[in-house]
């Protein structure tokens, strides 16, 4: 029979090893890692040959073998439980993940090995930080493995930082080597005066090199061969993208002036900006709850007043990148079956291996803003799915893997009740009408309570109502948009100055309470950008020219070209 020789040979070798073990059974305890791999090993493709598990069963039954096997719960269930004869020959022992305190003791026991390997000293605060930070921020692995990894990588980072050199240091070392060769040559030819001068220069350059080395290490944050808490935090920040490093003075000032940074792009909406800023400061100071997202908001109000823009601005101001935003258009989840796309299809369905749109995005970038745009358009099943995210900061995807949402800011936007704004306020909001905002807010919140379930609203940190824009705020938005036009034209080496009459005209004709500030953008494209593009293509406006844009009732918006400018001027709109 084909393959019989192979099967017989495999059995013979396993039996020889087994006999050797049995003959010394009082002296040996056999440990088999990944125990599930013995099932089917050497079975010759299932053609009747004995695999390792069948060979060792008789010895296990007779008690001739002291065997400890290690495997995971999933693999034990998948492989070993199916073989009842093998399962009953083992006593299962569940090894739980060690606690934070136990993990600290494990790392203290391993400290000597890592110190000897990396030739650095590992401080006790670094060990405690590695365990506590990995327990909090690394969710898809277990202690003590993830803490050991942090200590290992931080030790390597310190060691490399000590041995690395800047370009200036390498240049100074090359000078020292050259001077040493010159000095040795002078000594060999009995030019002692020259050798003395060279010796003095060597000492001077060496001092400069030592000073440069200290500055370089200080800049890199590595001044000694000791792994500290800050090094663990730096490694974790690199791995996860979550800023867990200590707050620097510059960052403290930036967080205190967060409202000012948000107001650069979002006009008005003081209540919304203050609430968002307070939540971010609370989280960055370490005072936020550990098992919930940083903050969850429901933005309410008419279209085009800055709800989505505030979410984008927050991502840029806090996370340093406007792309640190996961935008989910909830109108794509209007059908019940579409809900599975958020967390991934269940086993047996198309797309099971691909993962969910929301869960995969957060797995790759756990520190980001989640924007659930126009949430009222989603199917009610979506709200049930979001309950555990809002409450526990976690969600299990279609493949059974938990995804951590505790470092995200969740913002849901809704246009519910926006028709109240149109009924109550035709045109702009003026100062006399501001007192009606509170009454309008109550009616809006009542509408929201009628649409969303209480258990969903109860998990939202704050319901924030965005108000209609005042005439002054609309003019401010026009200035922001025209400043953007100036910047894009500046890239073509064309300098534009807008007259105040243009700002007033665009604010009057471009804003509509029904469509919000988006109508302004369209009007600027039509009235300014389209005409500017035509003038440039015709050659009426050339590279390096200065253009003044004005407005009059008789002639409308007009372009006037002035003298040529050699470089781009900063133009205040």
Coordinates of C-alpha atoms in Angstrom, one line a residue:
X1 CA 0.0 0.0 0.0
X2 CA 1.4 3.3 -1.1
X3 CA 2.8 5.3 1.9
X4 CA 2.8 2.3 4.3
X5 CA 6.5 2.5 4.7
X6 CA 6.3 6.2 5.7
X7 CA 3.6 5.5 8.2
X8 CA 5.4 2.6 9.8
X9 CA 8.6 4.6 10.0
X10 CA 6.9 7.5 11.7
X11 CA 5.2 5.2 14.3
X12 CA 8.5 3.5 14.9
X13 CA 10.3 6.8 15.6
X14 CA 7.6 8.1 17.9
X15 CA 7.5 4.7 19.7
X16 CA 11.2 4.8 20.2
X17 CA 11.0 8.3 21.8
X18 CA 8.1 7.2 23.9
X19 CA 9.9 4.1 25.2
X20 CA 12.9 6.3 26.1
X21 CA 10.6 8.6 28.1
X22 CA 8.8 5.7 29.8
X23 CA 12.1 4.1 30.9
X24 CA 12.9 7.4 32.7
X25 CA 9.4 8.3 33.7
X26 CA 10.2 9.1 37.4
X27 CA 12.7 11.7 36.2
X28 CA 10.8 13.4 33.4
X29 CA 7.8 15.7 32.9
X30 CA 7.1 16.2 29.2
X31 CA 5.7 19.6 28.2
X32 CA 4.0 19.9 24.8
X33 CA 3.3 23.4 23.6
X34 CA 0.4 23.8 21.1
X35 CA -1.0 20.4 22.2
X36 CA -3.7 20.4 19.5
X37 CA -1.0 19.9 16.8
X38 CA -0.5 16.3 17.9
X39 CA -3.9 15.4 16.5
X40 CA -3.3 14.4 12.9
X41 CA 0.5 14.7 13.1
X42 CA 2.0 11.8 11.1
X43 CA -1.4 10.4 10.2
X44 CA -0.5 10.1 6.5
X45 CA -3.5 12.1 5.2
X46 CA -6.1 10.1 7.2
X47 CA -5.5 6.8 5.3
X48 CA -5.5 4.8 8.5
X49 CA -2.1 5.6 9.9
X50 CA -1.7 6.3 13.6
X51 CA -1.0 9.9 14.4
X52 CA 0.9 11.1 17.5
X53 CA -2.2 11.4 19.7
X54 CA -3.2 7.7 19.1
X55 CA 0.4 6.5 19.8
X56 CA 0.5 8.2 23.2
X57 CA -3.0 7.3 24.3
X58 CA -2.1 3.8 25.7
X59 CA 0.8 5.3 27.7
X60 CA -1.4 8.0 29.1
X61 CA -4.0 5.5 30.1
X62 CA -1.5 3.3 32.0
X63 CA 0.0 6.4 33.7
X64 CA 3.4 5.8 32.2
X65 CA 3.8 9.3 31.0
X66 CA 3.8 12.6 32.9
X67 CA 2.5 15.1 30.3
X68 CA 1.6 18.7 30.5
X69 CA 0.1 20.3 27.3
X70 CA -0.7 23.9 26.6
X71 CA -3.3 25.2 24.1
X72 CA -5.9 27.9 23.8
X73 CA -9.6 27.4 24.7
X74 CA -10.7 27.8 21.1
X75 CA -8.2 25.2 19.8
X76 CA -9.1 22.8 22.7
X77 CA -12.7 23.0 21.8
X78 CA -12.0 22.7 18.0
X79 CA -9.5 19.7 18.2
X80 CA -9.3 17.9 21.5
X81 CA -12.9 17.9 22.6
X82 CA -13.8 16.1 19.3
X83 CA -11.5 13.2 20.4
X84 CA -13.3 12.1 23.6
X85 CA -10.7 9.4 24.3
X86 CA -7.9 11.9 24.3
X87 CA -9.9 14.5 26.2
X88 CA -10.6 12.3 29.2
X89 CA -6.9 11.4 29.6
X90 CA -6.2 15.0 30.4
X91 CA -7.2 17.1 33.4
X92 CA -8.2 20.6 32.0
X93 CA -6.7 23.6 34.0
X94 CA -7.9 27.1 33.0
X95 CA -4.9 29.5 33.2
X96 CA -6.5 33.0 33.6
X97 CA -4.9 36.2 32.6
X98 CA -2.8 37.5 35.5
X99 CA -3.9 40.7 37.3
X100 CA -2.1 44.0 37.0
X101 CA -0.3 43.3 40.4
X102 CA 0.7 39.8 39.3
X103 CA 2.0 41.0 36.0
X104 CA 4.2 43.6 37.7
X105 CA 5.7 40.8 39.8
X106 CA 6.3 38.7 36.6
X107 CA 8.1 41.6 34.9
X108 CA 10.2 42.2 38.0
X109 CA 11.3 38.6 37.8
X110 CA 12.2 39.0 34.1
X111 CA 14.0 42.4 34.6
X112 CA 17.5 41.0 35.0
X113 CA 17.4 39.1 31.7
X114 CA 16.2 42.1 29.7
X115 CA 18.8 44.4 31.5
X116 CA 21.6 42.0 30.6
X117 CA 20.3 41.6 27.0
X118 CA 19.9 45.3 26.2
X119 CA 22.7 46.5 28.6
X120 CA 20.3 49.1 30.2
X121 CA 18.8 49.6 33.6
X122 CA 15.0 49.2 33.8
X123 CA 13.4 51.3 36.5
X124 CA 10.6 50.1 38.7
X125 CA 8.3 52.9 37.5
X126 CA 8.9 51.7 33.9
X127 CA 7.7 48.2 34.8
X128 CA 4.5 49.5 36.6
X129 CA 3.8 51.9 33.7
X130 CA 4.2 49.1 31.1
X131 CA 1.7 46.9 32.9
X132 CA -0.9 49.7 33.6
X133 CA -0.7 51.4 30.2
X134 CA -0.8 48.2 28.2
X135 CA -3.8 47.0 30.3
X136 CA -5.6 50.2 29.5
X137 CA -4.7 50.9 25.9
X138 CA -3.8 47.6 24.2
X139 CA -7.1 45.7 24.0
X140 CA -6.4 42.8 21.6
X141 CA -3.7 41.1 23.6
X142 CA -3.2 39.8 27.1
X143 CA -1.0 40.4 30.1
X144 CA 1.9 39.9 30.8
X145 CA 2.8 39.4 27.0
X146 CA 1.8 42.9 25.9
X147 CA 3.6 44.5 28.9
X148 CA 6.8 42.5 28.3
X149 CA 6.7 43.7 24.6
X150 CA 6.6 47.3 25.8
X151 CA 9.5 46.9 28.1
X152 CA 11.5 45.0 25.4
X153 CA 10.9 47.7 22.8
X154 CA 11.5 50.6 25.2
X155 CA 14.8 49.0 26.3
X156 CA 15.8 48.6 22.6
X157 CA 14.9 52.3 22.0
X158 CA 17.0 53.5 24.8
X159 CA 20.0 51.4 23.8
X160 CA 19.9 52.5 20.2
X161 CA 19.3 56.1 21.3
X162 CA 22.6 56.0 23.3
X163 CA 24.6 54.5 20.4
X164 CA 23.1 56.6 17.6
X165 CA 24.8 59.8 16.4
X166 CA 23.8 63.0 14.7
X167 CA 25.4 64.3 11.5
X168 CA 27.3 66.9 13.6
X169 CA 28.6 64.2 16.0
X170 CA 29.8 62.0 13.1
X171 CA 31.6 65.0 11.5
X172 CA 33.3 65.9 14.8
X173 CA 34.4 62.3 15.3
X174 CA 35.9 62.3 11.7
X175 CA 37.8 65.4 12.6
X176 CA 39.1 63.8 15.8
X177 CA 40.3 60.7 13.9
X178 CA 42.0 62.9 11.3
X179 CA 43.8 64.9 14.0
X180 CA 44.9 61.8 15.9
X181 CA 46.5 60.5 12.7
X182 CA 48.2 63.8 12.2
X183 CA 49.5 63.9 15.8
X184 CA 50.8 60.3 15.6
X185 CA 52.6 61.2 12.3
X186 CA 54.1 64.3 13.9
X187 CA 55.4 62.3 16.9
X188 CA 56.9 59.6 14.7
X189 CA 58.9 62.4 12.8
X190 CA 59.9 64.1 16.1
X191 CA 57.8 67.2 15.3
X192 CA 56.9 67.6 19.0
X193 CA 55.7 71.3 18.8
X194 CA 53.3 70.4 16.1
X195 CA 52.1 67.3 18.0
X196 CA 51.5 69.5 21.1
X197 CA 49.3 71.9 19.0
X198 CA 47.4 69.0 17.5
X199 CA 46.9 67.4 21.0
X200 CA 45.3 70.7 22.1
X201 CA 43.0 70.8 19.0
X202 CA 42.0 67.1 19.7
X203 CA 40.9 68.1 23.2
X204 CA 38.9 71.1 22.0
X205 CA 37.1 69.0 19.3
X206 CA 36.4 66.2 21.8
X207 CA 34.8 68.7 24.2
X208 CA 32.6 70.0 21.4
X209 CA 31.7 66.4 20.5
X210 CA 30.8 65.6 24.2
X211 CA 28.6 68.8 24.3
X212 CA 26.9 67.9 21.0
X213 CA 26.3 64.3 22.3
X214 CA 24.6 65.6 25.5
X215 CA 22.4 68.0 23.5
X216 CA 21.5 65.2 21.0
X217 CA 20.5 62.8 23.8
X218 CA 18.6 65.5 25.6
X219 CA 16.7 66.3 22.4
X220 CA 15.9 62.5 22.0
X221 CA 14.8 62.3 25.6
X222 CA 17.6 59.7 26.4
X223 CA 20.2 61.1 28.8
X224 CA 21.2 57.9 30.6
X225 CA 21.0 54.1 30.0
X226 CA 17.9 53.8 32.1
X227 CA 14.4 52.9 30.9
X228 CA 11.9 55.3 32.4
X229 CA 8.1 55.7 32.3
X230 CA 8.4 58.3 29.5
X231 CA 10.1 55.8 27.2
X232 CA 7.3 53.2 27.8
X233 CA 4.7 56.0 27.0
X234 CA 6.6 56.9 23.8
X235 CA 6.7 53.3 22.5
X236 CA 2.9 52.9 23.3
X237 CA 2.1 56.1 21.5
X238 CA 4.0 54.9 18.4
X239 CA 2.2 51.5 18.5
X240 CA -1.4 52.7 19.0
X241 CA -1.4 56.4 18.0
X242 CA -2.8 57.3 21.4
X243 CA -1.0 60.2 23.1
X244 CA -0.2 58.8 26.6
X245 CA 3.0 60.8 27.1
X246 CA 3.1 63.4 29.8
X247 CA 1.6 66.7 29.0
X248 CA 4.2 69.2 27.9
X249 CA 3.9 72.9 28.7
X250 CA 3.1 73.6 25.0
X251 CA 0.4 71.0 24.9
X252 CA -1.1 72.3 28.1
X253 CA -1.4 75.8 26.6
X254 CA -2.8 74.3 23.4
X255 CA -5.5 72.5 25.3
X256 CA -6.4 75.6 27.3
X257 CA -6.8 77.5 24.1
X258 CA -8.8 74.8 22.3
X259 CA -11.9 76.9 21.9
X260 CA -9.9 79.5 20.1
X261 CA -8.5 77.0 17.7
X262 CA -11.9 75.5 17.0
X263 CA -13.3 79.0 16.4
X264 CA -10.8 79.6 13.5
X265 CA -13.0 77.4 11.3
X266 CA -16.3 77.2 13.1
X267 CA -18.2 80.5 13.5
X268 CA -20.5 81.0 16.5
X269 CA -22.0 77.9 18.2
X270 CA -20.3 78.7 21.6
X271 CA -22.3 76.1 23.5
X272 CA -21.1 73.3 21.2
X273 CA -17.5 74.3 21.1
X274 CA -17.3 74.7 24.9
X275 CA -18.8 71.3 25.6
X276 CA -16.5 69.5 23.1
X277 CA -13.4 71.3 24.5
X278 CA -14.2 70.5 28.1
X279 CA -14.6 66.8 27.2
X280 CA -11.2 66.7 25.4
X281 CA -9.5 68.4 28.3
X282 CA -11.1 66.0 30.8
X283 CA -9.8 63.0 28.8
X284 CA -6.3 64.3 28.2
X285 CA -5.9 65.1 31.9
X286 CA -6.7 61.5 32.7
X287 CA -10.0 62.2 34.5
X288 CA -12.3 60.5 32.0
X289 CA -14.0 57.1 32.7
X290 CA -11.9 54.2 31.5
X291 CA -14.7 52.0 30.2
X292 CA -16.5 54.6 28.1
X293 CA -15.7 56.7 25.0
X294 CA -14.0 60.1 25.7
X295 CA -17.2 61.9 25.0
X296 CA -20.5 61.3 23.1
X297 CA -22.5 64.1 21.6
X298 CA -25.7 64.5 19.6
X299 CA -25.5 67.6 17.4
X300 CA -29.0 69.0 16.5
X301 CA -29.9 71.9 14.3
X302 CA -30.6 73.0 10.7
X303 CA -28.4 72.1 7.8
X304 CA -25.3 74.2 7.0
X305 CA -24.6 75.7 10.5
X306 CA -21.4 73.9 11.2
X307 CA -22.2 70.5 12.8
X308 CA -20.0 68.4 10.4
X309 CA -17.4 71.2 10.2
X310 CA -16.9 71.1 14.0
X311 CA -16.3 67.4 13.9
X312 CA -13.6 67.8 11.2
X313 CA -12.0 70.8 13.1
X314 CA -11.9 68.8 16.3
X315 CA -10.0 65.9 14.6
X316 CA -7.5 68.4 13.2
X317 CA -7.1 70.4 16.5
X318 CA -6.9 67.5 18.9
X319 CA -5.5 64.5 16.9
X320 CA -3.3 66.7 14.7
X321 CA -4.8 65.4 11.5
X322 CA -8.2 66.1 9.8
X323 CA -8.1 62.6 8.4
X324 CA -8.3 61.2 12.0
X325 CA -12.1 61.1 11.5
X326 CA -14.2 58.0 10.8
X327 CA -17.2 59.3 8.9
X328 CA -20.1 57.0 8.7
X329 CA -23.0 58.2 6.5
X330 CA -26.0 56.8 8.3
X331 CA -28.2 57.1 5.2
X332 CA -26.4 54.0 3.9
X333 CA -27.9 52.0 6.8
X334 CA -31.6 52.6 6.1
X335 CA -32.3 48.8 5.6
X336 CA -32.1 46.3 8.4
X337 CA -29.7 44.0 6.5
X338 CA -27.2 46.9 6.0
X339 CA -26.6 47.0 9.8
X340 CA -24.2 44.0 9.5
X341 CA -21.9 46.1 7.3
X342 CA -20.9 48.2 10.4
X343 CA -19.5 45.2 12.3
X344 CA -18.9 42.7 9.5
X345 CA -21.0 39.9 8.0
X346 CA -21.6 36.8 10.2
X347 CA -20.0 33.4 9.4
X348 CA -21.3 31.9 6.2
X349 CA -22.2 35.2 4.5
X350 CA -20.4 37.0 1.8
X351 CA -17.8 39.5 3.1
X352 CA -17.2 37.6 6.4
X353 CA -13.4 37.9 6.1
X354 CA -13.5 41.6 5.3
X355 CA -14.6 42.9 8.7
X356 CA -17.0 45.8 9.4
X357 CA -16.7 49.4 8.2
X358 CA -16.8 50.9 11.7
X359 CA -14.9 48.1 13.6
X360 CA -12.0 47.8 11.2
X361 CA -11.6 51.6 11.0
X362 CA -11.3 51.9 14.8
X363 CA -9.1 48.8 15.0
X364 CA -6.6 50.5 12.7
X365 CA -6.9 54.0 14.3
X366 CA -8.2 53.7 17.8
X367 CA -7.6 57.4 18.6
X368 CA -10.1 59.3 16.4
X369 CA -13.4 61.1 16.0
X370 CA -16.3 59.0 14.9
X371 CA -18.9 61.1 13.0
X372 CA -22.3 59.4 12.6
X373 CA -23.8 61.8 10.0
X374 CA -27.6 62.2 9.8
X375 CA -28.2 59.5 12.3
X376 CA -32.0 59.9 12.2
X377 CA -31.9 58.2 8.7
X378 CA -30.5 55.0 10.0
X379 CA -32.6 51.9 10.7
X380 CA -33.6 51.5 14.4
X381 CA -31.5 48.4 14.7
X382 CA -28.4 50.6 14.4
X383 CA -29.3 52.3 17.7
X384 CA -29.4 48.9 19.4
X385 CA -25.9 48.2 18.0
X386 CA -24.5 51.5 19.3
X387 CA -25.8 51.0 22.8
X388 CA -22.9 48.9 24.0
X389 CA -20.4 51.3 22.3
X390 CA -21.9 54.4 24.1
X391 CA -22.1 52.6 27.5
X392 CA -19.1 50.2 27.7
X393 CA -16.8 51.6 25.0
X394 CA -16.5 48.3 23.2
X395 CA -18.1 46.4 20.3
X396 CA -17.7 42.8 19.1
X397 CA -17.3 42.4 15.4
X398 CA -18.7 39.7 13.1
X399 CA -15.7 37.5 13.8
X400 CA -16.1 37.7 17.5
X401 CA -13.2 40.0 18.2
X402 CA -13.7 42.9 20.7
X403 CA -13.0 46.4 19.4
X404 CA -12.0 49.2 21.9
X405 CA -13.8 52.5 21.5
X406 CA -12.6 54.1 24.8
X407 CA -10.2 56.5 23.0
X408 CA -12.7 57.9 20.5
X409 CA -15.0 61.0 20.5
X410 CA -18.4 59.9 19.1
X411 CA -20.4 62.7 17.4
X412 CA -23.8 62.0 15.9
X413 CA -25.5 64.7 13.9
X414 CA -29.2 65.1 13.1
X415 CA -31.4 67.5 11.2
X416 CA -34.5 66.5 13.3
X417 CA -36.7 69.5 14.1
X418 CA -34.8 71.8 11.6
X419 CA -38.2 72.8 10.2
X420 CA -38.9 74.6 13.5
X421 CA -36.0 77.0 12.7
X422 CA -37.6 77.8 9.3
X423 CA -41.1 78.3 10.8
X424 CA -39.9 80.5 13.7
X425 CA -37.0 82.4 12.0
X426 CA -37.3 83.7 8.5
X427 CA -34.0 85.3 7.5
X428 CA -31.2 86.0 10.1
X429 CA -31.4 85.8 13.8
X430 CA -31.0 89.2 15.4
X431 CA -30.2 90.1 19.0
X432 CA -33.9 90.7 19.8
X433 CA -34.7 87.2 18.8
X434 CA -32.0 85.5 20.8
X435 CA -34.3 85.0 23.9
X436 CA -36.5 82.8 21.8
X437 CA -33.7 80.2 21.4
X438 CA -34.4 78.5 24.7
X439 CA -38.1 77.9 23.8
X440 CA -37.0 76.6 20.4
X441 CA -34.5 74.3 22.1
X442 CA -37.2 72.7 24.2
X443 CA -39.4 72.1 21.2
X444 CA -36.4 70.6 19.4
X445 CA -35.5 68.3 22.2
X446 CA -39.1 67.1 22.5
X447 CA -39.0 66.1 18.8
X448 CA -35.8 64.2 19.4
X449 CA -37.3 62.3 22.4
X450 CA -40.2 61.3 20.2
X451 CA -37.8 59.9 17.5
X452 CA -35.1 58.2 19.5
X453 CA -35.5 55.6 22.2
X454 CA -34.9 56.6 25.9
X455 CA -32.1 54.0 26.3
X456 CA -30.2 55.6 23.4
X457 CA -30.6 59.2 24.5
X458 CA -29.7 58.2 28.1
X459 CA -26.2 57.1 26.9
X460 CA -25.4 60.4 25.1
X461 CA -23.3 62.8 27.2
X462 CA -24.8 66.0 25.8
X463 CA -27.5 67.0 23.4
X464 CA -26.2 70.2 21.7
X465 CA -28.5 72.5 19.7
X466 CA -26.9 74.5 16.9
X467 CA -28.6 77.8 16.3
X468 CA -29.2 79.8 13.1
X469 CA -26.4 82.2 12.2
X470 CA -26.5 85.9 12.9
X471 CA -25.7 88.4 10.1
X472 CA -22.3 89.1 11.7
X473 CA -21.5 85.4 11.8
X474 CA -22.4 85.0 8.2
X475 CA -20.0 87.8 7.2
X476 CA -17.3 86.1 9.2
X477 CA -17.9 82.8 7.3
X478 CA -17.7 84.8 4.0
X479 CA -14.3 86.1 5.1
X480 CA -13.1 82.6 6.0
X481 CA -14.2 81.3 2.5
X482 CA -12.6 84.3 0.7
X483 CA -9.4 83.7 2.6
X484 CA -9.4 80.2 1.3
X485 CA -9.8 81.6 -2.3
X486 CA -6.8 83.9 -1.6
X487 CA -4.6 80.9 -0.5
X488 CA -5.5 78.8 -3.6
X489 CA -4.9 81.8 -5.9
X490 CA -1.6 82.4 -4.0
X491 CA -0.4 79.0 -5.1
X492 CA -0.7 80.3 -8.7
X493 CA 1.3 83.4 -7.6
X494 CA -1.8 85.7 -7.9
X495 CA -2.5 88.1 -5.0
X496 CA -6.2 88.9 -4.4
X497 CA -7.6 91.7 -2.2
X498 CA -11.4 91.7 -1.6
X499 CA -13.2 94.9 -0.9
X500 CA -15.6 95.0 2.1
X501 CA -18.5 95.6 -0.3
X502 CA -17.9 92.1 -1.7
X503 CA -18.2 90.6 1.7
X504 CA -21.4 92.4 2.5
X505 CA -22.9 91.5 -0.9
X506 CA -22.1 87.8 -0.6
X507 CA -23.4 87.6 2.9
X508 CA -26.7 89.2 1.9
X509 CA -27.4 87.1 -1.3
X510 CA -25.5 83.9 -0.4
X511 CA -27.0 82.9 2.9
X512 CA -30.4 81.2 3.2
X513 CA -31.8 79.9 6.5
X514 CA -33.1 76.9 4.6
X515 CA -29.8 75.8 3.2
X516 CA -27.3 77.3 5.7
X517 CA -23.8 78.3 5.0
X518 CA -23.4 75.7 2.2
X519 CA -25.2 78.1 -0.1
X520 CA -22.5 80.7 0.6
X521 CA -19.9 78.3 -0.7
X522 CA -21.8 77.7 -3.9
X523 CA -22.3 81.5 -4.4
X524 CA -18.6 82.1 -4.0
X525 CA -17.8 79.4 -6.5
X526 CA -20.2 80.9 -9.1
X527 CA -19.5 84.6 -8.5
X528 CA -15.7 84.5 -7.7
X529 CA -13.9 81.3 -8.5
X530 CA -15.6 80.6 -11.9
X531 CA -15.0 84.1 -13.2
X532 CA -11.4 84.2 -11.8
X533 CA -10.7 80.9 -13.7
X534 CA -12.1 82.4 -17.0
X535 CA -10.0 85.6 -16.6
X536 CA -6.9 83.5 -16.0
X537 CA -7.4 81.2 -19.0
X538 CA -8.1 84.3 -21.2
X539 CA -4.8 85.8 -20.1
X540 CA -6.5 88.9 -18.5
X541 CA -5.0 87.9 -15.2
X542 CA -1.4 86.7 -15.4
X543 CA 1.0 85.1 -12.9
X544 CA 2.5 87.6 -10.4
X545 CA -0.3 90.1 -10.8
X546 CA -2.3 91.7 -8.0
X547 CA -6.1 91.6 -8.4
X548 CA -8.6 93.8 -6.5
X549 CA -12.2 92.5 -6.3
X550 CA -14.9 95.1 -5.7
X551 CA -18.7 95.3 -5.9
X552 CA -21.2 98.0 -6.9
X553 CA -25.0 97.8 -7.5
X554 CA -24.6 99.1 -11.1
X555 CA -21.8 96.7 -12.3
X556 CA -21.9 93.9 -9.8
X557 CA -18.7 92.1 -8.9
X558 CA -15.7 93.4 -10.9
X559 CA -12.0 92.4 -11.1
X560 CA -9.3 95.1 -11.4
X561 CA -5.7 94.1 -12.1
X562 CA -2.9 96.3 -10.7
X563 CA 0.9 96.4 -10.7
X564 CA 2.8 93.1 -10.8
X565 CA 4.1 91.7 -7.5
X566 CA 7.3 89.7 -7.1
X567 CA 6.1 87.6 -4.3
X568 CA 2.8 86.7 -2.7
X569 CA 1.5 89.3 -0.2
X570 CA -0.5 88.5 2.8
X571 CA -3.9 90.0 2.2
X572 CA -6.4 90.6 4.9
X573 CA -9.9 89.9 3.7

